[in-house]
mmCIF file with all atom_site columns, C-alpha atoms in Angstrom:
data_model
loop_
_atom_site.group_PDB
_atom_site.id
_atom_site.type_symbol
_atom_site.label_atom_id
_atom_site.label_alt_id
_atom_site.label_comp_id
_atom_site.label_asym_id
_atom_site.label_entity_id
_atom_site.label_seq_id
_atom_site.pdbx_PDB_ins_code
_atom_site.Cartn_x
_atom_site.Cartn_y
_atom_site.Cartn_z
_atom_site.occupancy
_atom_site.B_iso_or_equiv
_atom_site.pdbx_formal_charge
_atom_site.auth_seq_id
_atom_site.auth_comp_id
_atom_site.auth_asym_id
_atom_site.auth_atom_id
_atom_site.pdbx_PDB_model_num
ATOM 1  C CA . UNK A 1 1  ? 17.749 -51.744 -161.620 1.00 97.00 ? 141 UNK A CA 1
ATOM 2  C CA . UNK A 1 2  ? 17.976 -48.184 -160.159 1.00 98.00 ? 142 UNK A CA 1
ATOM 3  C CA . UNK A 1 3  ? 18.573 -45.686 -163.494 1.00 98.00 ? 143 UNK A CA 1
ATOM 4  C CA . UNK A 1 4  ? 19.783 -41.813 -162.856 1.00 98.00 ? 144 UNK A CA 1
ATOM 5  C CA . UNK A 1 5  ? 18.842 -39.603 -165.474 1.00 98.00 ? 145 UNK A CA 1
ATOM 6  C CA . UNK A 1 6  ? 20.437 -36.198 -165.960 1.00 98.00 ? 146 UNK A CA 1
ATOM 7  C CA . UNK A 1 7  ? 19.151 -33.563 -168.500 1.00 98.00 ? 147 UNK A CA 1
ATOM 8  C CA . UNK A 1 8  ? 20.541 -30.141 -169.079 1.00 98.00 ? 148 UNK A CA 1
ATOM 9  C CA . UNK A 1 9  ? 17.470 -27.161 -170.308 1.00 98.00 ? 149 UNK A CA 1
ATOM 10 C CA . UNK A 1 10 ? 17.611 -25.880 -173.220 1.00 98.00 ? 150 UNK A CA 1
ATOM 11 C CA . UNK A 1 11 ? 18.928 -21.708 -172.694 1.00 96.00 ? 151 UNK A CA 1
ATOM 12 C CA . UNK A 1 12 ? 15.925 -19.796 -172.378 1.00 96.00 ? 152 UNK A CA 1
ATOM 13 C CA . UNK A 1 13 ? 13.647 -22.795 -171.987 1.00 97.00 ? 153 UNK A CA 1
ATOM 14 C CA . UNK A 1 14 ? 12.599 -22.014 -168.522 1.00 97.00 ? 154 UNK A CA 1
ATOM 15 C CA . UNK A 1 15 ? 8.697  -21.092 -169.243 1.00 97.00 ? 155 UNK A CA 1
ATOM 16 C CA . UNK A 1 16 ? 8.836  -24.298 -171.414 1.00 98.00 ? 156 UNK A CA 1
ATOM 17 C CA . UNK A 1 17 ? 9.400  -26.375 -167.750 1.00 98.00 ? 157 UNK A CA 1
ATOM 18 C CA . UNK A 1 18 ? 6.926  -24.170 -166.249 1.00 97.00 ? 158 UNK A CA 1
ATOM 19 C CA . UNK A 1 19 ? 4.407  -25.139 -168.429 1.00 98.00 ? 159 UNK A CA 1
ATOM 20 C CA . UNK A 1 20 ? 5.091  -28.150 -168.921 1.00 98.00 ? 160 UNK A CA 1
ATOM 21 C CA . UNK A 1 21 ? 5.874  -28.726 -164.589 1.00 97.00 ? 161 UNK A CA 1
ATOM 22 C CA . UNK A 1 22 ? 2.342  -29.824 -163.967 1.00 98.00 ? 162 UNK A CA 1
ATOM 23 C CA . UNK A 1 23 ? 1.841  -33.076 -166.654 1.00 98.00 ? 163 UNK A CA 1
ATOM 24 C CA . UNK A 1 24 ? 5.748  -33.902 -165.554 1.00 98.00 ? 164 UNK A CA 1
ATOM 25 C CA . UNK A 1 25 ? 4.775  -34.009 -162.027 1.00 97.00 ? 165 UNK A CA 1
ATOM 26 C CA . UNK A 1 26 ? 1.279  -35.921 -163.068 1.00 98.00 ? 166 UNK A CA 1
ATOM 27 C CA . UNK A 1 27 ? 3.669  -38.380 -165.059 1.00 98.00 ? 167 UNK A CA 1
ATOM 28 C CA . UNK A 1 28 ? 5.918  -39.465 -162.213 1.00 98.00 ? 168 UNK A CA 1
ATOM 29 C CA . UNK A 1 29 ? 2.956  -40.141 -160.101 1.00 97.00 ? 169 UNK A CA 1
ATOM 30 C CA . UNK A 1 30 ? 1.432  -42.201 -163.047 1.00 98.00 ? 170 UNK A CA 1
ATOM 31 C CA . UNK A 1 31 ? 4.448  -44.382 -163.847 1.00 98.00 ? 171 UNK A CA 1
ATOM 32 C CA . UNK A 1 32 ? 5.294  -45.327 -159.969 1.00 98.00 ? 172 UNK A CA 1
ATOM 33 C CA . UNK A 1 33 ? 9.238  -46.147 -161.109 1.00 98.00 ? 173 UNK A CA 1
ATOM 34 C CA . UNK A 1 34 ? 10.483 -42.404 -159.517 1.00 98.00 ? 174 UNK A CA 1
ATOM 35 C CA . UNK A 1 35 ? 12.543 -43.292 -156.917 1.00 97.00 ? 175 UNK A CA 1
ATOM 36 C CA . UNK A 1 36 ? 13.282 -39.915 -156.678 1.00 97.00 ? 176 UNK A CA 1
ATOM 37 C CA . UNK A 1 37 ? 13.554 -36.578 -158.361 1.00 97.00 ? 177 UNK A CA 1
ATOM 38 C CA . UNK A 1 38 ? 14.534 -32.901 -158.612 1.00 97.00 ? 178 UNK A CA 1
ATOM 39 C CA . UNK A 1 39 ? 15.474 -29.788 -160.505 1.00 97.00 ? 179 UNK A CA 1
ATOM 40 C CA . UNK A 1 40 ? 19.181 -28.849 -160.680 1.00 98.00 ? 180 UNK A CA 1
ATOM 41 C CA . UNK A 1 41 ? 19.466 -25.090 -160.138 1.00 98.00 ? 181 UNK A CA 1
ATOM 42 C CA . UNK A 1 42 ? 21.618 -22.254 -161.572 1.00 97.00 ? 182 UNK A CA 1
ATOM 43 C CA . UNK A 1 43 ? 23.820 -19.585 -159.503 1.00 97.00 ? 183 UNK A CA 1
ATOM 44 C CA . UNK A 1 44 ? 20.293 -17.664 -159.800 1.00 96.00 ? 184 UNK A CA 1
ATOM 45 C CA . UNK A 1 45 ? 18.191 -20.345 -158.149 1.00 97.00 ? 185 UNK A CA 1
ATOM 46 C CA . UNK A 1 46 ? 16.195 -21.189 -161.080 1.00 97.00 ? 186 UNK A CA 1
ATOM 47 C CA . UNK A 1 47 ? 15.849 -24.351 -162.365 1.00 97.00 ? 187 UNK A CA 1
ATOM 48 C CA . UNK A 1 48 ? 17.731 -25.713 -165.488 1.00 98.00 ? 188 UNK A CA 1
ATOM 49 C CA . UNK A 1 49 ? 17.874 -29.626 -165.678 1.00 98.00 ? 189 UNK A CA 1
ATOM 50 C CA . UNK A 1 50 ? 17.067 -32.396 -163.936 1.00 98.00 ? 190 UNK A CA 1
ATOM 51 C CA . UNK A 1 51 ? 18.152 -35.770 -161.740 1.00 98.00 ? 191 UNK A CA 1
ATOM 52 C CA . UNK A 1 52 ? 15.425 -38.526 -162.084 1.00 98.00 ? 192 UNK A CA 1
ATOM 53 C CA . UNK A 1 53 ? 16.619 -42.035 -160.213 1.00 98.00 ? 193 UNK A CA 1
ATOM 54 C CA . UNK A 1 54 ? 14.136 -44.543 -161.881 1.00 98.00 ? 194 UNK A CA 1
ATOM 55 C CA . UNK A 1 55 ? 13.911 -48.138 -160.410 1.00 98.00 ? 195 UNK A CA 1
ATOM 56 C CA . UNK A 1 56 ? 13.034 -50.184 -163.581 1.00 98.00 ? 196 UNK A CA 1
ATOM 57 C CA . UNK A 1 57 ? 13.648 -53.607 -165.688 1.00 98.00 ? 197 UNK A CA 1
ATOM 58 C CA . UNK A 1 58 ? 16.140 -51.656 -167.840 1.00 98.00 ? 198 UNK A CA 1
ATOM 59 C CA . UNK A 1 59 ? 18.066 -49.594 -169.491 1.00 98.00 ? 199 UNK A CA 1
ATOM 60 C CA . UNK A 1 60 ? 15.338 -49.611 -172.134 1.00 98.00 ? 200 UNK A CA 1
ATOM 61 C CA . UNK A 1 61 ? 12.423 -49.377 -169.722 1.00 98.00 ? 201 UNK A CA 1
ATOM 62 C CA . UNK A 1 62 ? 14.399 -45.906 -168.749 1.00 98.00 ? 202 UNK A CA 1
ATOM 63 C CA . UNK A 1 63 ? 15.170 -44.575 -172.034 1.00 98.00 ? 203 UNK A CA 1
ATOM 64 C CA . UNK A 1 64 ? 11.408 -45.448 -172.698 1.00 98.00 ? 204 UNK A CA 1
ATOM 65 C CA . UNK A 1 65 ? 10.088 -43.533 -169.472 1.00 98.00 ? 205 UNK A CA 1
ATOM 66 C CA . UNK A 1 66 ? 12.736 -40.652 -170.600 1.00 98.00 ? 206 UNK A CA 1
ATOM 67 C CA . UNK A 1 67 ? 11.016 -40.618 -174.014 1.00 98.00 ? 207 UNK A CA 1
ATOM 68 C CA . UNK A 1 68 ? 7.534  -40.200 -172.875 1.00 98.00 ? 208 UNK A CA 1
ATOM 69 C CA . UNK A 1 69 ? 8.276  -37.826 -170.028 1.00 98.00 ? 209 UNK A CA 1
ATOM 70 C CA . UNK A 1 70 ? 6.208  -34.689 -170.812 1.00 98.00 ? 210 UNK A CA 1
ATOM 71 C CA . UNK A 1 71 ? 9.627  -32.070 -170.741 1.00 98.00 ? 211 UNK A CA 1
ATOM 72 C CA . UNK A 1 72 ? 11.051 -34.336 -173.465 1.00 98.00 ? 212 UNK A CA 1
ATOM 73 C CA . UNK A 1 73 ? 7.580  -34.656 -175.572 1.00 98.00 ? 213 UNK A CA 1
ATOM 74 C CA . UNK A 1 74 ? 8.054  -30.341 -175.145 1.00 98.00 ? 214 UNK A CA 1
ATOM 75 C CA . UNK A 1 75 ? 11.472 -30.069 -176.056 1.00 98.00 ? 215 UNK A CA 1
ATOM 76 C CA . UNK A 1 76 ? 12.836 -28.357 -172.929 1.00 98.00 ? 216 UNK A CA 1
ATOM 77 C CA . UNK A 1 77 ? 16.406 -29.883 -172.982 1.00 98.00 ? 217 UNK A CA 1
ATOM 78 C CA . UNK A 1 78 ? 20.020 -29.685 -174.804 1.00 98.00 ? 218 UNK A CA 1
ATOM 79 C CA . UNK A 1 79 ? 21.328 -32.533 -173.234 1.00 97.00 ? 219 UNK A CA 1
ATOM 80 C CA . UNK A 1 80 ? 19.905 -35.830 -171.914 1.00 98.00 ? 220 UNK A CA 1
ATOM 81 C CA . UNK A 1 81 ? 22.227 -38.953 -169.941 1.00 98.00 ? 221 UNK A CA 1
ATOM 82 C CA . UNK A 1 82 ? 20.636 -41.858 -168.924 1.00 98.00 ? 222 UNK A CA 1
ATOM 83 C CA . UNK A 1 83 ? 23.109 -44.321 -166.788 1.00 98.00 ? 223 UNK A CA 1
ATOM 84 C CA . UNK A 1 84 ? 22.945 -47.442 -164.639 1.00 98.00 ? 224 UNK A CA 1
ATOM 85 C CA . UNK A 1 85 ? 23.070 -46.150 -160.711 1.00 97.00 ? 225 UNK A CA 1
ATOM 86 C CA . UNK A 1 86 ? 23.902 -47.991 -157.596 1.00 96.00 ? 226 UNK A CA 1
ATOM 87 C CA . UNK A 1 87 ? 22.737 -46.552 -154.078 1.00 94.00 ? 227 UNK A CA 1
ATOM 88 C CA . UNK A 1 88 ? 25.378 -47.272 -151.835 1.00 95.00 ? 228 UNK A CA 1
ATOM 89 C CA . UNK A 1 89 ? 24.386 -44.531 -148.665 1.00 93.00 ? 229 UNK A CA 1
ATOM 90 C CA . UNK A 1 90 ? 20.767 -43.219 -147.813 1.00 84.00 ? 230 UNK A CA 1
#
């Protein structure tokens, strides 16, 4: 089942991504179930949440991968949502 997760950063939390960017990437590429990903952006161009389509078993397998996902483990956001997706075009 395809899985979109959205996530709002914490204000202020941007060197907490950047830091953290590198074992976030490294985790995607470990787990294989990013269909695919990207930073949402603010009127400045800087990044401030995410949108993470997972393929997975789940809804637990996602809240699991969410869980483990190095920005959570760091505590970069305010606001996490984790729904059911359906790709209709692309």
């Amino acid at each position: 089942m395809r899985v979109a997760i959205m996530t709002t950063d914490k204000d202020g939390a941007l060197q907490t991504r950047l830091d953290n960017r590198a074992a976030h990437l490294a985790y995607i590429e470990e787990t294989g179930v990013v269909e695919m990903a990207g930073p949402f952006l603010n009127d400045a161009g800087t990044m401030c949440g995410s949108l993470i389509v997972l393929d997975v078993a789940d809804l637990a397998a996602a809240h699991d991968w969410a869980a483990s996902d190095p920005y959570a483990k760091a505590g970069l956001f305010s606001d996490v949502r984790i729904q059911e997706w359906k790709k209709v075009i692309g």
